Tab-separated table of C-alpha atoms in Angstrom:
chain	number	residue	atom	x	y	z
A	141	UNK	CA	26.121	-67.863	-59.014
A	142	UNK	CA	27.255	-65.502	-61.730
A	143	UNK	CA	30.692	-65.624	-60.047
A	144	UNK	CA	30.763	-69.474	-60.402
A	145	UNK	CA	30.116	-69.275	-64.204
A	146	UNK	CA	33.061	-66.955	-65.010
A	147	UNK	CA	36.574	-68.403	-64.685
A	148	UNK	CA	38.483	-67.577	-61.383
A	149	UNK	CA	41.195	-65.303	-62.461
A	150	UNK	CA	44.639	-66.161	-61.222
A	151	UNK	CA	47.516	-63.740	-62.002
A	152	UNK	CA	51.099	-65.058	-62.234
A	153	UNK	CA	53.693	-62.524	-60.966
A	154	UNK	CA	57.311	-62.163	-62.353
A	155	UNK	CA	58.342	-64.183	-59.318
A	156	UNK	CA	56.154	-66.984	-60.528
A	157	UNK	CA	53.779	-66.647	-57.509
A	158	UNK	CA	50.104	-67.119	-58.335
A	159	UNK	CA	47.697	-64.686	-56.985
A	160	UNK	CA	43.891	-65.284	-56.578
A	161	UNK	CA	42.033	-61.995	-57.634
A	162	UNK	CA	38.792	-62.927	-55.825
A	163	UNK	CA	40.242	-63.459	-52.385
A	164	UNK	CA	43.413	-61.226	-52.853
A	165	UNK	CA	45.792	-63.842	-51.582
A	166	UNK	CA	48.501	-66.184	-53.035
A	167	UNK	CA	47.622	-69.719	-54.137
A	168	UNK	CA	49.553	-72.892	-54.916
A	169	UNK	CA	49.038	-75.364	-57.500
A	170	UNK	CA	47.196	-77.566	-54.992
A	171	UNK	CA	44.811	-74.691	-54.348
A	172	UNK	CA	44.134	-74.377	-57.902
A	173	UNK	CA	43.601	-78.188	-58.304
A	174	UNK	CA	41.123	-77.888	-55.384
A	175	UNK	CA	39.088	-75.070	-57.154
A	176	UNK	CA	38.869	-77.350	-60.205
A	177	UNK	CA	37.761	-80.270	-58.171
A	178	UNK	CA	35.055	-78.095	-56.697
A	179	UNK	CA	33.763	-77.360	-60.213
A	180	UNK	CA	35.335	-73.889	-60.785
A	181	UNK	CA	36.953	-72.967	-64.000
A	182	UNK	CA	40.236	-71.131	-63.735
A	183	UNK	CA	42.086	-68.740	-66.060
A	184	UNK	CA	45.859	-68.068	-65.240
A	185	UNK	CA	47.425	-65.062	-66.836
A	186	UNK	CA	50.827	-63.542	-66.776
A	187	UNK	CA	50.516	-60.065	-65.163
A	188	UNK	CA	53.095	-58.440	-67.337
A	189	UNK	CA	52.377	-59.787	-70.766
A	190	UNK	CA	48.706	-60.846	-70.288
A	191	UNK	CA	49.457	-64.282	-71.889
A	192	UNK	CA	46.963	-67.056	-70.970
A	193	UNK	CA	49.035	-69.572	-69.022
A	194	UNK	CA	45.996	-71.767	-68.001
A	195	UNK	CA	46.980	-74.827	-70.216
A	196	UNK	CA	50.572	-74.743	-69.034
A	197	UNK	CA	49.580	-74.939	-65.406
A	198	UNK	CA	46.761	-77.490	-65.889
A	199	UNK	CA	49.358	-79.729	-67.439
A	200	UNK	CA	51.692	-79.155	-64.531
A	201	UNK	CA	48.974	-80.222	-62.134
A	202	UNK	CA	48.549	-83.443	-64.083
A	203	UNK	CA	52.334	-83.959	-64.263
A	204	UNK	CA	52.727	-83.532	-60.489
A	205	UNK	CA	49.978	-86.223	-59.812
A	206	UNK	CA	51.508	-88.549	-62.319
A	207	UNK	CA	54.977	-88.160	-60.826
A	208	UNK	CA	53.750	-88.991	-57.386
A	209	UNK	CA	52.471	-92.323	-58.591
A	210	UNK	CA	48.765	-91.167	-58.949
A	211	UNK	CA	48.530	-92.596	-62.353
A	212	UNK	CA	45.271	-91.758	-63.880
A	213	UNK	CA	46.353	-91.705	-67.670
A	214	UNK	CA	47.345	-95.142	-68.849
A	215	UNK	CA	50.685	-95.088	-70.859
A	216	UNK	CA	48.805	-95.973	-74.197
A	217	UNK	CA	46.637	-92.763	-73.671
A	218	UNK	CA	49.852	-90.683	-73.059
A	219	UNK	CA	51.323	-92.189	-76.279
A	220	UNK	CA	48.179	-91.248	-78.168
A	221	UNK	CA	48.281	-87.704	-76.915
A	222	UNK	CA	52.023	-87.250	-77.867
A	223	UNK	CA	51.139	-88.755	-81.467
A	224	UNK	CA	48.218	-86.369	-81.761
A	225	UNK	CA	50.776	-83.405	-81.256
A	226	UNK	CA	52.745	-84.796	-83.990
A	227	UNK	CA	49.966	-84.940	-86.628
A	228	UNK	CA	49.180	-81.893	-88.753
A	229	UNK	CA	46.039	-80.230	-87.331
A	230	UNK	CA	46.397	-82.069	-84.034
A	231	UNK	CA	44.243	-85.013	-85.160
A	232	UNK	CA	40.955	-85.966	-83.645
A	233	UNK	CA	42.240	-86.663	-80.064
A	234	UNK	CA	41.332	-83.400	-78.542
A	235	UNK	CA	37.740	-83.444	-79.663
A	236	UNK	CA	37.493	-87.177	-78.834
A	237	UNK	CA	38.702	-86.417	-75.294
A	238	UNK	CA	36.384	-83.415	-74.794
A	239	UNK	CA	33.374	-85.580	-75.916
A	240	UNK	CA	34.381	-88.385	-73.600
A	241	UNK	CA	34.751	-86.084	-70.555
A	242	UNK	CA	31.358	-84.315	-71.324
A	243	UNK	CA	29.682	-87.845	-71.578
A	244	UNK	CA	31.376	-88.942	-68.235
A	245	UNK	CA	30.104	-85.780	-66.423
A	246	UNK	CA	26.624	-86.240	-67.707
A	247	UNK	CA	26.475	-89.866	-66.948
A	248	UNK	CA	27.705	-89.194	-63.289
A	249	UNK	CA	24.962	-86.685	-62.731
A	250	UNK	CA	22.384	-88.875	-64.283
A	251	UNK	CA	23.433	-91.782	-62.123
A	252	UNK	CA	23.034	-89.801	-58.985
A	253	UNK	CA	19.621	-88.665	-60.126
A	254	UNK	CA	18.488	-92.136	-61.006
A	255	UNK	CA	19.781	-93.617	-57.735
A	256	UNK	CA	17.772	-90.960	-55.669
A	257	UNK	CA	14.604	-91.496	-57.841
A	258	UNK	CA	14.576	-95.329	-57.580
A	259	UNK	CA	15.481	-95.463	-53.946
A	260	UNK	CA	12.483	-96.425	-51.703
A	261	UNK	CA	14.479	-94.802	-48.688
A	262	UNK	CA	14.094	-91.322	-50.205
A	263	UNK	CA	10.825	-90.982	-48.150
A	264	UNK	CA	12.813	-91.448	-44.911
A	265	UNK	CA	13.725	-88.499	-42.790
A	266	UNK	CA	17.544	-87.713	-43.078
A	267	UNK	CA	17.750	-89.262	-46.634
A	268	UNK	CA	18.832	-85.806	-47.970
A	269	UNK	CA	21.889	-85.945	-45.734
A	270	UNK	CA	22.793	-89.456	-46.863
A	271	UNK	CA	22.302	-88.338	-50.540
A	272	UNK	CA	24.776	-85.425	-50.085
A	273	UNK	CA	27.213	-87.766	-48.483
A	274	UNK	CA	26.915	-90.045	-51.375
A	275	UNK	CA	27.327	-87.248	-53.878
A	276	UNK	CA	30.471	-86.060	-51.973
A	277	UNK	CA	31.867	-89.630	-52.158
A	278	UNK	CA	31.225	-89.999	-55.819
A	279	UNK	CA	32.785	-86.713	-56.398
A	280	UNK	CA	35.785	-87.554	-54.441
A	281	UNK	CA	36.298	-90.920	-56.103
A	282	UNK	CA	36.050	-89.402	-59.632
A	283	UNK	CA	38.009	-86.206	-58.986
A	284	UNK	CA	41.262	-87.714	-58.070
A	285	UNK	CA	43.020	-87.991	-54.707
A	286	UNK	CA	43.734	-85.022	-52.848
A	287	UNK	CA	47.458	-84.454	-52.118
A	288	UNK	CA	50.004	-81.819	-51.726
A	289	UNK	CA	50.773	-80.943	-55.300
A	290	UNK	CA	52.976	-78.066	-54.937
A	291	UNK	CA	54.606	-77.989	-51.444
A	292	UNK	CA	56.883	-74.851	-52.086
A	293	UNK	CA	55.730	-74.167	-55.446
A	294	UNK	CA	54.405	-70.596	-55.705
A	295	UNK	CA	54.661	-70.332	-51.966
A	296	UNK	CA	52.252	-71.486	-49.088
A	297	UNK	CA	49.430	-69.544	-47.726
A	298	UNK	CA	48.253	-70.996	-44.460
A	299	UNK	CA	45.980	-68.238	-43.166
A	300	UNK	CA	43.661	-68.158	-40.071
A	301	UNK	CA	40.857	-68.487	-42.543
A	302	UNK	CA	42.053	-71.702	-44.021
A	303	UNK	CA	42.421	-73.041	-40.443
A	304	UNK	CA	38.957	-71.998	-39.568
A	305	UNK	CA	37.759	-73.771	-42.843
A	306	UNK	CA	39.629	-76.909	-41.780
A	307	UNK	CA	37.820	-76.753	-38.276
A	308	UNK	CA	34.536	-76.115	-40.129
A	309	UNK	CA	34.971	-79.316	-42.229
A	310	UNK	CA	35.366	-81.251	-38.919
A	311	UNK	CA	32.153	-79.811	-37.735
A	312	UNK	CA	30.327	-80.737	-40.943
A	313	UNK	CA	31.781	-84.336	-40.403
A	314	UNK	CA	30.356	-84.477	-36.980
A	315	UNK	CA	26.980	-83.216	-38.000
A	316	UNK	CA	26.825	-85.966	-40.712
A	317	UNK	CA	27.706	-88.549	-38.313
A	318	UNK	CA	25.051	-87.259	-35.882
A	319	UNK	CA	22.535	-87.387	-38.659
A	320	UNK	CA	23.670	-90.929	-39.647
A	321	UNK	CA	23.299	-92.098	-36.103
A	322	UNK	CA	19.842	-90.630	-35.813
A	323	UNK	CA	18.873	-92.349	-39.166
A	324	UNK	CA	20.176	-95.634	-37.894
A	325	UNK	CA	18.142	-95.404	-34.681
A	326	UNK	CA	14.986	-94.632	-36.861
A	327	UNK	CA	15.682	-97.550	-38.956
A	328	UNK	CA	16.082	-99.930	-36.100
A	329	UNK	CA	12.763	-98.680	-34.606
A	330	UNK	CA	10.976	-99.464	-37.962
A	331	UNK	CA	12.053	-103.237	-37.608
């Protein structure tokens, strides 16, 4: 758990390739976006100079999503962001955005907790599996759409481990489907 609290260190080489220091392999912008969607904080530093490049790469991830038509930020918000850069001291926009995102995160977790507490189905066997599926759905809906952010950017690393992880995802999905089917059978017997 302590590893989850400290940022994942990514080093950028002179060739602009990005290196994950935890797994000792090269990663892409899409991989970094995935780490962030999973709740990890990342820190990207230039190997030679030690400069922190995190902000630059996070903006690149957002720009990649926006350029593919995955418009999350309305034009008026983008205009306000540009204006905030033009004001001495940066204006209040950064603090406002931080407070807004903190409030959104808190309300999402509170909503999941409230739904679980109020739901009379929480006593039914298999409810925990449904709850996990619901949380995954909410996370997917609020985290943005997955996509290939950086095909070719910083190289590609399809490893046997990554292929095994994809196969594991299919097994998890099969297990969830099986649990849902069992739950449906139990519900139909209760009627």
